[in-house]
XYZ file of C-alpha atoms in Angstrom:
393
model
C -29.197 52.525 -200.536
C -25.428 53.060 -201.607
C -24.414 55.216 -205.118
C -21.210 53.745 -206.992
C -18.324 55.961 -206.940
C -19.282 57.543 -210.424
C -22.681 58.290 -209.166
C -21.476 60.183 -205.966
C -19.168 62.236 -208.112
C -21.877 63.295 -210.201
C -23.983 64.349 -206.972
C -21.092 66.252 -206.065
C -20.359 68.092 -208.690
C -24.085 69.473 -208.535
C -22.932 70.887 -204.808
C -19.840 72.394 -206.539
C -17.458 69.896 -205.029
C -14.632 69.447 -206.844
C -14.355 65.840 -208.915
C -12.011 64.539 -211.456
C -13.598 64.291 -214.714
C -14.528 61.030 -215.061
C -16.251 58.364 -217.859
C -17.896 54.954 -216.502
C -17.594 52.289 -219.046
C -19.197 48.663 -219.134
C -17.156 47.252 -222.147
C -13.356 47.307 -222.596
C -13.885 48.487 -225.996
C -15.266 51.538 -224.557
C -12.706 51.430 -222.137
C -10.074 52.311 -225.140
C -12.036 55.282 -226.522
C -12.463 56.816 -222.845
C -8.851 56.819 -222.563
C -8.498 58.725 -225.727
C -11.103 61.146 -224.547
C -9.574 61.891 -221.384
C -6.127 62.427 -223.089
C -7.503 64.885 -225.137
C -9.196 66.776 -222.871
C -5.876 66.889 -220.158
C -3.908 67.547 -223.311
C -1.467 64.983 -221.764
C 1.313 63.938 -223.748
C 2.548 60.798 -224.976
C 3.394 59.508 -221.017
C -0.489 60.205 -220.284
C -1.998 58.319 -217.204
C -5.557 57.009 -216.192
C -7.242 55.214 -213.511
C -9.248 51.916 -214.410
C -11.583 51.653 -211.181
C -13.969 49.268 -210.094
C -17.050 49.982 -209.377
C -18.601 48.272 -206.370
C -20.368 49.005 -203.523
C -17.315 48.116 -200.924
C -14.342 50.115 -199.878
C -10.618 48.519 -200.031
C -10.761 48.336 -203.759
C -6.936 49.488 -204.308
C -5.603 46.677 -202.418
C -7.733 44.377 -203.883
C -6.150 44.433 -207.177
C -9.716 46.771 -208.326
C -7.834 50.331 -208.899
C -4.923 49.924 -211.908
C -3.257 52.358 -213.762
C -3.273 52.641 -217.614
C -1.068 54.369 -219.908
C -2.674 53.276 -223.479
C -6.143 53.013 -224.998
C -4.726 49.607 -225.529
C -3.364 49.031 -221.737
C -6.727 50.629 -220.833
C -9.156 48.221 -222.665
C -6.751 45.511 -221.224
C -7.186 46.334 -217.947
C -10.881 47.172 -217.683
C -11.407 43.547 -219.651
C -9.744 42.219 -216.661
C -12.144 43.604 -214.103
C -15.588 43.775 -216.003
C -17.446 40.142 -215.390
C -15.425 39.301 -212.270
C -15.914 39.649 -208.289
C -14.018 41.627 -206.766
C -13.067 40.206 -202.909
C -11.827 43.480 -200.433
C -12.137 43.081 -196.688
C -15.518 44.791 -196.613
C -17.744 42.182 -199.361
C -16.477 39.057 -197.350
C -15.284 35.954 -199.284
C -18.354 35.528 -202.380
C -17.186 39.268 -203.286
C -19.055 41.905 -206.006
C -19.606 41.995 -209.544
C -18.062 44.576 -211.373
C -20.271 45.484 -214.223
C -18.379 48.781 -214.456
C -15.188 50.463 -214.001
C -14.478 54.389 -213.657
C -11.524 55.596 -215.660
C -10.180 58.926 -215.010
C -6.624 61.099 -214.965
C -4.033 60.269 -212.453
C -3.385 63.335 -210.045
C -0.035 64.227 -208.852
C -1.380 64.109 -204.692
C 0.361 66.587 -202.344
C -1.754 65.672 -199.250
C -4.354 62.992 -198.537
C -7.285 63.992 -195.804
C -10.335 61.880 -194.415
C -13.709 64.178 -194.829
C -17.503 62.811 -194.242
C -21.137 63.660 -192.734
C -23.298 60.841 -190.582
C -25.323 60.779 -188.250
C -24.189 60.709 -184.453
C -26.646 58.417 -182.869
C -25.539 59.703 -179.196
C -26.160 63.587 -180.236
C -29.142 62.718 -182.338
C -27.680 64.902 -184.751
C -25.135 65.207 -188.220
C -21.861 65.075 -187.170
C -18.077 66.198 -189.365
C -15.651 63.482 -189.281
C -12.303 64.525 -190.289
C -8.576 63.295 -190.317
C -5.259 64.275 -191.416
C -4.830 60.672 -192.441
C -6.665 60.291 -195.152
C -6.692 57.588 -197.435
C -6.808 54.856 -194.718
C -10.027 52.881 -193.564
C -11.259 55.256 -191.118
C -12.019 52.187 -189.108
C -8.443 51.579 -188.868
C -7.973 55.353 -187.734
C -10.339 54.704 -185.180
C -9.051 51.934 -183.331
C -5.173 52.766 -184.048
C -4.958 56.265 -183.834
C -8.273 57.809 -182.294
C -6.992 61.327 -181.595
C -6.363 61.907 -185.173
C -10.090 61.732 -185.661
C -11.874 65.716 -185.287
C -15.639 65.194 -184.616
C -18.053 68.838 -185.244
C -21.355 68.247 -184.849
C -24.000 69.752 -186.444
C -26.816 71.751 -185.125
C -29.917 70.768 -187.792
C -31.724 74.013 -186.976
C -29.047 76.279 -188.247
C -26.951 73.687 -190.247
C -22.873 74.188 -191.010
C -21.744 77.143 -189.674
C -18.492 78.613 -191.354
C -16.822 79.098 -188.254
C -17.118 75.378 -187.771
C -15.196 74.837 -191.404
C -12.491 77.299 -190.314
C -12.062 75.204 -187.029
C -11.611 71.929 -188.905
C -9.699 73.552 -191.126
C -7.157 74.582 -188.375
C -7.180 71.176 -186.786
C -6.305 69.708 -190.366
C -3.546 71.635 -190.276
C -4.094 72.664 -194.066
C -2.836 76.082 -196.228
C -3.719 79.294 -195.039
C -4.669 79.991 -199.151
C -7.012 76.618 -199.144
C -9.496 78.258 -196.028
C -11.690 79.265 -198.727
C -11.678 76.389 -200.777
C -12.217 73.887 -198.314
C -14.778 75.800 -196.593
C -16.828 75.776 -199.630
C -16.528 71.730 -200.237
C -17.330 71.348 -196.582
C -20.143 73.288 -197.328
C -21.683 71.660 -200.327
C -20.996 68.177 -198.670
C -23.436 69.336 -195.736
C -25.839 70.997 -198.441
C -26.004 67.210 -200.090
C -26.283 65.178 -197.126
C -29.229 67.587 -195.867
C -30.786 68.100 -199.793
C -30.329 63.993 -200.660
C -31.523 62.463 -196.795
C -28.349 61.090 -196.961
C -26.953 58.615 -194.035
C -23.573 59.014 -195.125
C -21.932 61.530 -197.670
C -17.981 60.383 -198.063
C -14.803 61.686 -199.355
C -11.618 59.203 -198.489
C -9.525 60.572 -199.871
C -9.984 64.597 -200.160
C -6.578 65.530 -201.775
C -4.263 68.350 -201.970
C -2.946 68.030 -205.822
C 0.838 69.373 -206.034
C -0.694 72.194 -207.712
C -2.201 72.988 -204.543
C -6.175 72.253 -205.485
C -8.144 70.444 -203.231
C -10.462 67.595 -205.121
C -12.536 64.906 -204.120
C -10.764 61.770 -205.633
C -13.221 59.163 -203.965
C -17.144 59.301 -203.185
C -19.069 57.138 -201.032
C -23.081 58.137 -200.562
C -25.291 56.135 -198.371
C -29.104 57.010 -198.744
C -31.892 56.657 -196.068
C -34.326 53.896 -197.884
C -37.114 55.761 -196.269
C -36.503 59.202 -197.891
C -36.355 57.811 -201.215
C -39.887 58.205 -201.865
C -38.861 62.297 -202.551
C -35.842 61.529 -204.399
C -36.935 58.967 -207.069
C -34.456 60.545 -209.317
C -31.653 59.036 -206.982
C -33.662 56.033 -206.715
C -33.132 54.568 -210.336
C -29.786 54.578 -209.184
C -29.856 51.430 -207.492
C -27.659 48.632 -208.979
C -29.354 45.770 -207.475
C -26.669 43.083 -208.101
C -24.627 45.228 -205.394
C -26.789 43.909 -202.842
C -27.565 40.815 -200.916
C -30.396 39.304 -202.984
C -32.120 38.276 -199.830
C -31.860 41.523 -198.149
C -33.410 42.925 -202.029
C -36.027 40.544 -201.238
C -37.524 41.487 -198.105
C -37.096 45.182 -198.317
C -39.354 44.904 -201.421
C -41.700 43.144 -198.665
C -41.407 45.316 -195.589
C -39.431 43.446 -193.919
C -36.080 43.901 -192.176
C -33.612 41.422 -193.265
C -29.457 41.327 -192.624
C -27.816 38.325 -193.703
C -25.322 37.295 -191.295
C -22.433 33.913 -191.150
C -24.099 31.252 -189.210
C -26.594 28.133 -189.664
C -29.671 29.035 -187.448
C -32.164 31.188 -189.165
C -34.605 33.686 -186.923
C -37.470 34.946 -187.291
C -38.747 37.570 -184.975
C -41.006 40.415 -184.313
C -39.699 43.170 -182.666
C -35.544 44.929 -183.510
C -34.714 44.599 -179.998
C -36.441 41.268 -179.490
C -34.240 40.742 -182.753
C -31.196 41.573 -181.734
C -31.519 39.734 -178.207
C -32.274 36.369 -179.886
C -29.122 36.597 -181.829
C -27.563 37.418 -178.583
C -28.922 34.688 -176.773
C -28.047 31.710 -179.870
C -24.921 33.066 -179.489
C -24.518 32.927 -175.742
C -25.994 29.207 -176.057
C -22.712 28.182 -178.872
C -24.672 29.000 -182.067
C -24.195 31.035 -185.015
C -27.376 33.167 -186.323
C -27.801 33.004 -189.845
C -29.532 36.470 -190.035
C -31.245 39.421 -188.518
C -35.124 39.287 -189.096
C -37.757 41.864 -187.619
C -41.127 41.062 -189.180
C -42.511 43.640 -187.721
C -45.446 44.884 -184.664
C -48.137 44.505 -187.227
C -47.526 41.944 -189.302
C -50.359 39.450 -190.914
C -50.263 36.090 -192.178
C -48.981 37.028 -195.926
C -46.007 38.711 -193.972
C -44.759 35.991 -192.179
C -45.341 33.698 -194.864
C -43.205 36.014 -196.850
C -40.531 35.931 -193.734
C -40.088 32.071 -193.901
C -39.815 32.097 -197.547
C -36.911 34.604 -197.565
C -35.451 32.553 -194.159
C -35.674 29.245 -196.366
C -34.013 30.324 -199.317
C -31.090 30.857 -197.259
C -29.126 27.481 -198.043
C -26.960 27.374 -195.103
C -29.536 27.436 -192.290
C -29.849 24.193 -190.854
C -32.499 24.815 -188.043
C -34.901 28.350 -187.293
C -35.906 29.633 -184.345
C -38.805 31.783 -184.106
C -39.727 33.883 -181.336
C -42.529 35.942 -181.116
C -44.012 38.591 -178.310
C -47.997 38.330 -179.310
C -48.709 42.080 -179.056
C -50.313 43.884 -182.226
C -49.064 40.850 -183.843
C -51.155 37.775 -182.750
C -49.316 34.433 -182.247
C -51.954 32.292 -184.144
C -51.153 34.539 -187.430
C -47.535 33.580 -186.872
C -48.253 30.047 -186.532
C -50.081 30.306 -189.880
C -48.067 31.893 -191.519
C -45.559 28.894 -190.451
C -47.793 26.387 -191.657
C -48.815 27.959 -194.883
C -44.722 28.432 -196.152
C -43.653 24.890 -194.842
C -46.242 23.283 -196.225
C -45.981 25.837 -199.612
C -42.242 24.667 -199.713
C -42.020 21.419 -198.317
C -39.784 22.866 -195.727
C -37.688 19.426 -193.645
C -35.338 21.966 -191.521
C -36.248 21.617 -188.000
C -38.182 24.821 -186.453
C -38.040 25.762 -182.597
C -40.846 28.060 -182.036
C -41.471 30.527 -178.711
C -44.904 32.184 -178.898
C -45.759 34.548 -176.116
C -49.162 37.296 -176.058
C -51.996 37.904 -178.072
C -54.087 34.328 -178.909
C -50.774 32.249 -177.692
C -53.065 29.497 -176.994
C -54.754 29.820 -180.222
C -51.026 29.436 -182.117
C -49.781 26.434 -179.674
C -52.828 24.614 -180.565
C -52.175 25.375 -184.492
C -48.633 24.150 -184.391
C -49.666 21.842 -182.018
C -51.816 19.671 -184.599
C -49.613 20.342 -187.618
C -47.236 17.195 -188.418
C -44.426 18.689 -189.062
C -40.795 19.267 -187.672
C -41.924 22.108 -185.282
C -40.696 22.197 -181.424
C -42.662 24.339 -179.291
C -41.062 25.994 -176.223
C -42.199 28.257 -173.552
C -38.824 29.663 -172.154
C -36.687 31.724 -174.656
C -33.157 30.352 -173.150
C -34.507 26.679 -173.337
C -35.605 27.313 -177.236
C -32.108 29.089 -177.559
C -30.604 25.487 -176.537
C -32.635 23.646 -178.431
C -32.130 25.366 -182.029
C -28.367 25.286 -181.599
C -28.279 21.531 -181.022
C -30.684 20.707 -183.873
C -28.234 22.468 -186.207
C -25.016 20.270 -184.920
């Protein structure tokens, strides 16, 4: 689950990490009195600057056209009436874009220095790890691939947490003020006191700026939440702006299951991530495109797959599913119910390839077997891989 930038912020400030002060709007008429309250409270005179952000779950906003600058309650309420009620398109929504439903307005800072500071989890160490650059500001993708060695990694021991000589080393390596040490140890520190407090996945700051006053403030905030923690954190979980999310990944998480909406035309339906993630693999190897990832799960009944199809049909683009299922807690004749019950439910004309394999196979062949309907039954996974891509052509 992903916080909006004014969200984060106001996790962060509870881990005394420094913010702008900041007022979310959802009208532009509120837009115009926010302006006037953060004039006052800079005491900025008549040349007075704010920031009318989007708010969205996506990074790439400023080059999007979703960050402008306003220097009236008037230019303000013009500029936030521009960006309420649209979509806004940046490189990481892909073409259909967000809605932005609100926009952040806050002072402009005079920026000295721009850095790259976050917390995630390195799947390799099986442990936190600091990511930090010097060239912050940028998609640290980008970094990544163009510059590499201007990424410092410090991984994190979970038994004993951040330690400070860790925040002096990145310091050093960031090449920062001798006078901001202290500082910046202490916002390095309350990042890794929210990630750990919050069961975070991700706790963001791109970029971490040195003002030309010499502060250091977080000017962006980006907080990714493990979905299984949020049972403890139900606070956090009201949060959720549901319209920032793919309404058929919404759908089945509500349901259990794991969903990912991907590009192509063939929908899957499997049992099993790695059996999953090895179908896609294998449509794609074949000349197909899969239209998402779907794990139904080791254990799941009837009612689940049911549920599975329904999400997999509501998906206009697929042309043709391919289900593949491994029989082990799972039996193959509930799968081939469950196949039965939502076609028949939904009057469901796209062509199905179906590999069963395990527990009451038999049972689930004969099932599908005596159904009339567009169903395909195959033994061989690479043969039902060549099949499904040539019924959607």
């Amino acid at each position: 689950m992903k916080l909006h930038e004014y969200q984060a912020k106001r996790l962060f400030a509870r881990f005394n990490i420094p913010v702008p002060f900041g007022i979310p709007v959802s009208r532009p008429e509120q837009a115009a009195a926010a302006y006037a309250q953060l004039k006052r409270r800079s005491r900025g005179g008549a040349k007075f600057t704010c920031n009318v952000k989007a708010q969205v779950h996506a990074g790439g906003r400023g080059k999007a056209g979703g960050v402008r600058a306003a220097s009236s309650a008037r230019e303000a309420k013009a500029q936030a009436a521009a960006l309420l009620g649209t979509r806004l398109r940046t490189h990481q929504t892909g073409p259909e874009g967000l809605p932005v439903t609100r926009v952040l307005l806050e002072q402009r800072v005079e920026i000295a220095r721009e850095i790259y500071l976050s917390i995630t989890i390195d799947r390799a160490l099986n442990r936190p790890v600091v990511l930090a650059s010097a060239e912050g500001g940028m998609d640290i993708e980008t970094v990544a691939t163009e510059h590499p060695q201007a990424i410092v990694r410090e991984p994190v021991d979970p038994c004993v947490g951040l330690q400070p000589f860790q925040a002096r080393r990145l310091h050093e390596a960031l090449r920062l003020p001798g006078n901001s040490a202290r500082p910046f140890g202490q916002i390095l520190a309350g990042l890794s006191r929210c990630f750990t407090d919050v069961d975070a996945s991700l706790v963001e700051i791109n970029p971490l700026v040195e003002t030309s006053a010499g502060e250091l403030l977080a000017l962006d905030a980006k907080v990714a939440l493990d979905d299984n923690a949020l049972f403890r954190h139900p606070d956090l979980a009201k949060l959720r702006d549901k319209g920032q999310e793919h309404p058929l990944e919404y759908r089945a998480a509500q349901v259990g299951i794991s969903y990912v909406g991907l590009d192509g035309n063939i929908g899957c339906l499997v049992n099993g991530a790695g059996l999953a993630m090895a179908t896609n693999d294998i449509i794609k190897l074949s000349g197909g495109e899969p239209a998402n990832f779907l794990d139904v799960g080791g254990g799941a009944n009837v009612e689940q797959v049911t549920n599975a199809f329904k999400i997999l049909l509501a998906d206009r683009r697929v042309k043709a599913i391919l289900v593949n299922i491994f029989g082990g807690i799972m039996r193959c004749d509930w799968v081939a119910q469950g196949l039965l019950n939502a076609t028949k439910a939904l009057s469901v004309k796209v062509p199905m390839v179906v590999r069963l394999q395990g527990t009451n196979v038999k049972e689930g062949r004969a099932l599908l077997a005596n159904a009339a309907l567009p169903i395909a039954a195959v033994e061989d996974l690479a043969d039902a891989a060549k099949r499904v891509v040539a019924l959607a052509q």
